[in-house]
Steps between C-alpha positions, in 0.01 A plus 500: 500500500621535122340272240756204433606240265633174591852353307404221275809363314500170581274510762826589727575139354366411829280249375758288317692477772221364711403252221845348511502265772223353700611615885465213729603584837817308652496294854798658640469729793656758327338734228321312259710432181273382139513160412577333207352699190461414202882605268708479169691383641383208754297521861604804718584350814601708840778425731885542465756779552586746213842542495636800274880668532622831405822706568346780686236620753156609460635853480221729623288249691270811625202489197541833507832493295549106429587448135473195286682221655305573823173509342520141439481478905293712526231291249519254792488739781299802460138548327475823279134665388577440176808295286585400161444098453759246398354376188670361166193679329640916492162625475436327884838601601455858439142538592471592912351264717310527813698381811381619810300734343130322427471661140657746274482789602214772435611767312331826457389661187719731489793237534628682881316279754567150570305283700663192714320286647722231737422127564347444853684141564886582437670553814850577632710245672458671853407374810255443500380533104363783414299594180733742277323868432434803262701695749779239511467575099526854542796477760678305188479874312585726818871326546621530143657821553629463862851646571675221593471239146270695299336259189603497152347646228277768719397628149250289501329635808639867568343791263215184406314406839352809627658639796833247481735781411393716794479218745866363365623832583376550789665125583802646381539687809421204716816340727621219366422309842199231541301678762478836259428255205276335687340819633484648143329231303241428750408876541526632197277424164554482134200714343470276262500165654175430773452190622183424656466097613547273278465759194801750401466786273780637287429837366768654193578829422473452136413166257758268469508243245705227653392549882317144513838384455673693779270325707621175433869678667659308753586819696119557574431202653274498812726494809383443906525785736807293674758575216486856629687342797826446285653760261424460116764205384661430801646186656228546793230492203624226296525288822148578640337551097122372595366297167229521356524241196512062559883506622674694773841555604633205692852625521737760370867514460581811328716424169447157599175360519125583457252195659138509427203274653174466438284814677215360763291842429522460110165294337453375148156641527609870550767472211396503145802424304762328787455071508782492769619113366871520686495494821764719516788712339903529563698802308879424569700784444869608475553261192665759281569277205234433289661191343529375841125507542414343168672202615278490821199521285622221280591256753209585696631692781324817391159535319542798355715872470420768727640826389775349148437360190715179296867567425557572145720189528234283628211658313687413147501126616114500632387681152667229298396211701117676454525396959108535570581655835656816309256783536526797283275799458513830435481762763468856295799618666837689373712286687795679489539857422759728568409778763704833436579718817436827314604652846820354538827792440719274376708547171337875526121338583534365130168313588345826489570510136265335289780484238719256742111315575441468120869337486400225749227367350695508134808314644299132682558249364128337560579184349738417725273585819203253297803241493574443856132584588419146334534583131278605216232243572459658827608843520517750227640899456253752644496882398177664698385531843166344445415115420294313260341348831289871577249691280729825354747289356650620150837360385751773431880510521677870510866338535525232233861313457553207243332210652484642850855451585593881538665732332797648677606754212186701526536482858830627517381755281234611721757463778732770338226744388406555865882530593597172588740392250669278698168377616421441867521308813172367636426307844348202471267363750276223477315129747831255506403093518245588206478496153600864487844360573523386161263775326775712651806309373332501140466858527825637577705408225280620221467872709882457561529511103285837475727664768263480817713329733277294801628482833310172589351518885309196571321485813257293686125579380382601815735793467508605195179725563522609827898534500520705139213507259246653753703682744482811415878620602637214375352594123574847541792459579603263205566150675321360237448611103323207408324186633280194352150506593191357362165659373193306559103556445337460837238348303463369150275665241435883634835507655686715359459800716672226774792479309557852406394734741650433850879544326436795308220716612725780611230758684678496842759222432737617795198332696463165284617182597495352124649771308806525683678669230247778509462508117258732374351646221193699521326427166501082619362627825239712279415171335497239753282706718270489182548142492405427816180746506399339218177289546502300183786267523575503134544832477718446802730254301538733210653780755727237649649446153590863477612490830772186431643676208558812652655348790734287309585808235648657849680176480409510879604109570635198255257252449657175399318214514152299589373160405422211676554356853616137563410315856506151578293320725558180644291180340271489841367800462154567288289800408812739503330733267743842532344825624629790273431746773814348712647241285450171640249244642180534669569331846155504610412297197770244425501149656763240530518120370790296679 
C-alpha cells in the first residue's frame, strides 16, 4: 500500500453541510424527508409538488452522457461518490463533497492512487432494497466508452486512469447489442479501477491536478448491474432507470413529461447533503417559449425554469421593478460563441483560412448580441475562450473593433487578401425557440455589411448536434459552416481544462465527440498535455493562459459574449440557491410554502 494523504480543503465541506439543519426524521411511510430547520429565510417545511417547465427534454437521460438540464434530475434521482454543493458561499460550491462516498478520498503520495471508500446504508430502489457497492462504482467507469452512447468528455478518463484507453478499445470492438455489452462490462476489468466491498480503488497513470473534481462527474456515478439489461440511453433504460437518490421516476412521457416521487429505499440518514422537503417533482416539457413559462411562474402555475432563462423583454421589466423572485448569477460560461466548421468546402473551404477566421471575429457586432441577451447590465462583449469564473484567466482581446460593434472594413479586407473579394456565403445553423433566435438575427446584418452572407438554418435543439454539428458527414460535407454553441467550466475555480480541452485537443480528433471540427494544432496539444500533467494547479493555470491565446490567435471560434443568467422562481418557493455546475436549483434541498 503507498503512503497517502487525505484532501483537506474544506473538510470536503462535508461538515457544513451537516451543521445546517438538525435532521428529524418524517412520519410518512415513505423515505424520511428533514423537518423544519432552522433558515434565512423562515422554517423549512416538507410536503408539496415542485413544479418547473422547460421547452425541451432531458436530452441524454443515460448519466453517462446527460448534460446540464438533466443533471438537475438527476440531483433528485441518482447519488454520485462525490459532487460539488449548492452553496451561495463559492469556496463551498467548488470544494467536492462526500456523497456516497464516506470521506474524501485517500490519495497517494505520489498523487496516482485514490482511495474510495462507499457508505454502507445507501441503497438502490430495487426489490427488494439493496445496499449500493464499490463494484456498482466501478461499473459507473466500465460503460463510459461503450459503443452504443459513449460519454462526453472521455478526456477525463482515457490516457488518465490506468488501463481505460486499452479497455475503451478493446470496447470499441464490442457489438453494439445488450447481451455483448452486458457480456463485456461484467467480464472484463479496468486496470486501474478494483473494487473490493464497500472500498474502490482508482489507480492513474500519471498525477492529475484536478482529478478530485472528475469525481464529482455525473457520468461516473455508481449504477446497478440491471442497467446492463437496457442499452446506454435508450427508451428501455429511461423507462426502467433504478434510483438511487430520495425521488424516483413515477412516470415518463418523452418530450412531455418527467414525474418524480419520493424513493421508499432512499434515508436521510445515508445522505449527507439531500433534506428531501417536496414530496415530489413535475418537469413539463414541450413549452418552447420561454416567455410563455415566465408567465406560469408568475401566476403560480410553474415554480421555476427547467432548461431557459427570462426574455430580454421580461427581464428589462423584472430588473427595473428590483422583483425579489429574479435570480441572477453568474455561471463562468461563453454563452454564445461562434463555432467555425474549418472542414466545411464551401466558398473553396474558406474556413480553412485563418485569414477568412480572423475576418469573423473583426466583423460582430458584440454589442448587439449583449443587447438582446438582456443588455449591458447583464451581458457584456467577450474576446477569449476562458472565464473570469476558473483559475488561468487573463483578459486579452486579439480582434479589437470600436466599442465592440465590429469592424466590417478590416474584415472585408481580410476577406479579399485570402481571395474572397466578394466575400462569402456561410450556412448558418443554430437551437430555434431560444435565445439564439435573436443572437442570430443581431448577427446577420452586421456580417452582411463585411460581405459574409448567412444562410440562416434554424432547427430544433435536439438536432442541431446529432443532425449537423457532430455528424461527421454532415460537417464534412459542408451542411453547416457555422453554429452557436456555448462553452462552460464543468466546475468553477480549476476549470479551465473543462472548458478548453474536449473542443480542441486535436490528437485523434476523427475519434472525438467534442471536437467535431477536428481542429488541431500540435503546439496546444504540446501544452495542454503539460497542463494537465501538471501537479501544482497554479502552474496548471498559467499553461491554460497560453493555451487560450494561442487558440484564439488561430481565430479557431468567435467568442461573443458571457455575463449573467436571469431565472425566476415563483414566490412559494424557498432556499433556491443556484448550482453553477448545471444552472439551476437544488431540488433535493428546496421546500415549498403555499
Amino acid at each position: 500500500m503507498k503512503s497517502s494523504t487525505r484532501l483537506t480543503r474544506a473538510a470536503l465541506a462535508a461538515s457544513v453541510i451537516a451543521a445546517s439543519a438538525a435532521l428529524v426524521l418524517s412520519g410518512c411511510s415513505a423515505p424520511a424527508p428533514a423537518e423544519a430547520g432552522s433558515n434565512a429565510e423562515g422554517d423549512a417545511v416538507t410536503g408539496g409538488i415542485l413544479r418547473v417547465a422547460g421547452g425541451s427534454d432531458i436530452g441524454g437521460f443515460d448519466p453517462i452522457v446527460t448534460r446540464s438540464t438533466g443533471i438537475f434530475a438527476h440531483r433528485a434521482l441518482t447519488r454520485q461518490l462525490y459532487i460539488l454543493p449548492t452553496d451561495d458561499d463559492k469556496t463551498v460550491a467548488q470544494t467536492p463533497m462526500a456523497d456516497l462516498a464516506t470521506d474524501a478520498p485517500e490519495i497517494s503520495a505520489d498523487g496516482t492512487e485514490y482511495r474510495i471508500v462507499l457508505r454502507d446504508d445507501a441503497q438502490w430502489d430495487t426489490e427488494p432494497a439493496r445496499a449500493i457497492t464499490a463494484e456498482d462504482a466501478a461499473r459507473g467507469f466500465k460503460r463510459l466508452c461503450n459503443p452504443v452512447r459513449p460519454g462526453g468528455s472521455l478526456d477525463n478518463y482515457i490516457g488518465v486512469i490506468k488501463g481505460m484507453t486499452e479497455y475503451c478499445e478493446a470496447f470499441a470492438n464490442v457489438a453494439p447489442e445488450v447481451g455483448a455489452i452486458q457480456d463485456f462490462v461484467e467480464s472484463t476489468d479496468i486496470e486501474g479501477v478494483v473494487a473490493d466491498g464497500q472500498e474502490l480503488t482508482i489507480t492513474l497513470e500519471n498525477p492529475s491536478n484536478d482529478f478530485s473534481y472528475v469525481l464529482t462527474q455525473l457520468a461516473v456515478a455508481p449504477v446497478p448491474e440491471e442497467i446492463l439489461g437496457y442499452l446506454p440511453d435508450s427508451p428501455e433504460l429511461r423507462e426502467n432507470y433504478i434510483a438511487s437518490g430520495p425521488y424516483r421516476i413515477a412516470a415518463y412521457v418523452p418530450d412531455q413529461k418527467l414525474t418524480l416521487e419520493r424513493n421508499p429505499a432512499w434515508t436521510i440518514e445515508s445522505d449527507p447533503y439531500r433534506k428531501a422537503y417536496i414530496d415530489g417533482i413535475e418537469i413539463a416539457m414541450n413549452n418552447t417559449d420561454p416567455g410563455r413559462v415566465q408567465r406560469l411562474i408568475e401566476t403560480g402555475e410553474a415554480d421555476s425554469y427547467f432548461d431557459q432563462s427570462v426574455p430580454t423583454a421580461d427581464l428589462q421589466r423584472l430588473m427595473a421593478t428590483k422583483d425579489p423572485q429574479l435570480v441572477q448569477f453568474e455561471d463562468g460560461a461563453v454563452n454564445p460563441y461562434i463555432l467555425l466548421n474549418l472542414q466545411s468546402p464551401n466558398n473553396g473551404g474558406a474556413l480553412a483560412d485563418l485569414k477568412v477566421r480572423q475576418a469573423i471575429n473583426y466583423a460582430v457586432n458584440k454589442i448587439a448580441v449583449a443587447q438582446v441577451g438582456g443588455g449591458p447590465d447583464v451581458k457584456q462583449p467577450h474576446h477569449q475562450l476562458l472565464s473570469s469564473a476558473v483559475d488561468g484567466y487573463e483578459p486579452f482581446n486579439l480582434y479589437k473593433t470600436p466599442g465592440d460593434e465590429g469592424d466590417a472594413e478590416k474584415a472585408k479586407k481580410l476577406l479579399a487578401e485570402a481571395g474572397y473579394p466578394d466575400g462569402i456565403d456561410l450556412n448558418f445553423v443554430y437551437a430555434s425557440g431560444s435565445r439564439y433566435d435573436s443572437y442570430a438575427q443581431a448577427l446577420e446584418p452586421d456580417l452582411r455589411a463585411a460581405g459574409i452572407r448567412l444562410n440562416l438554418m434554424p432547427t430544433p435543439g435536439a438536432n442541431v448536434d446529432g443532425q449537423y454539428v457532430l455528424n461527421r458527414d454532415a460537417t464534412a460535407a459542408g451542411s453547416w459552416d457555422i453554429t452557436l454553441k456555448a462553452l462552460s467550466p464543468k466546475w468553477i475555480g480549476n476549470g479551465a481544462r473543462t472548458m478548453i480541452m474536449p473542443g480542441f485537443y486535436g490528437v485523434d480528433c476523427e475519434a472525438s465527440t467534442t471536437n467535431p471540427t477536428c481542429y488541431d494544432n500540435d503546439e496546444v496539444n504540446a501544452l495542454m498535455e503539460k497542463a494537465r500533467g501538471e501537479q501544482d494547479a497554479a502552474a496548471a493555470a498559467k499553461i491554460w493562459a497560453q493555451v487560450d491565446r494561442k487558440i484564439m490567435e488561430d481565430a479557431a471560434i468567435v467568442p461573443l459574449i458571457s455575463g449573467k443568467i436571469s431565472l425566476y422562481h415563483s414566490k412559494r418557493l424557498h432556499g433556491g440557491a443556484i448550482n453553477l455546475g448545471f444552472n439551476n436549483i437544488e431540488p433535493g434541498l428546496v421546500w415549498l410554502e403555499d
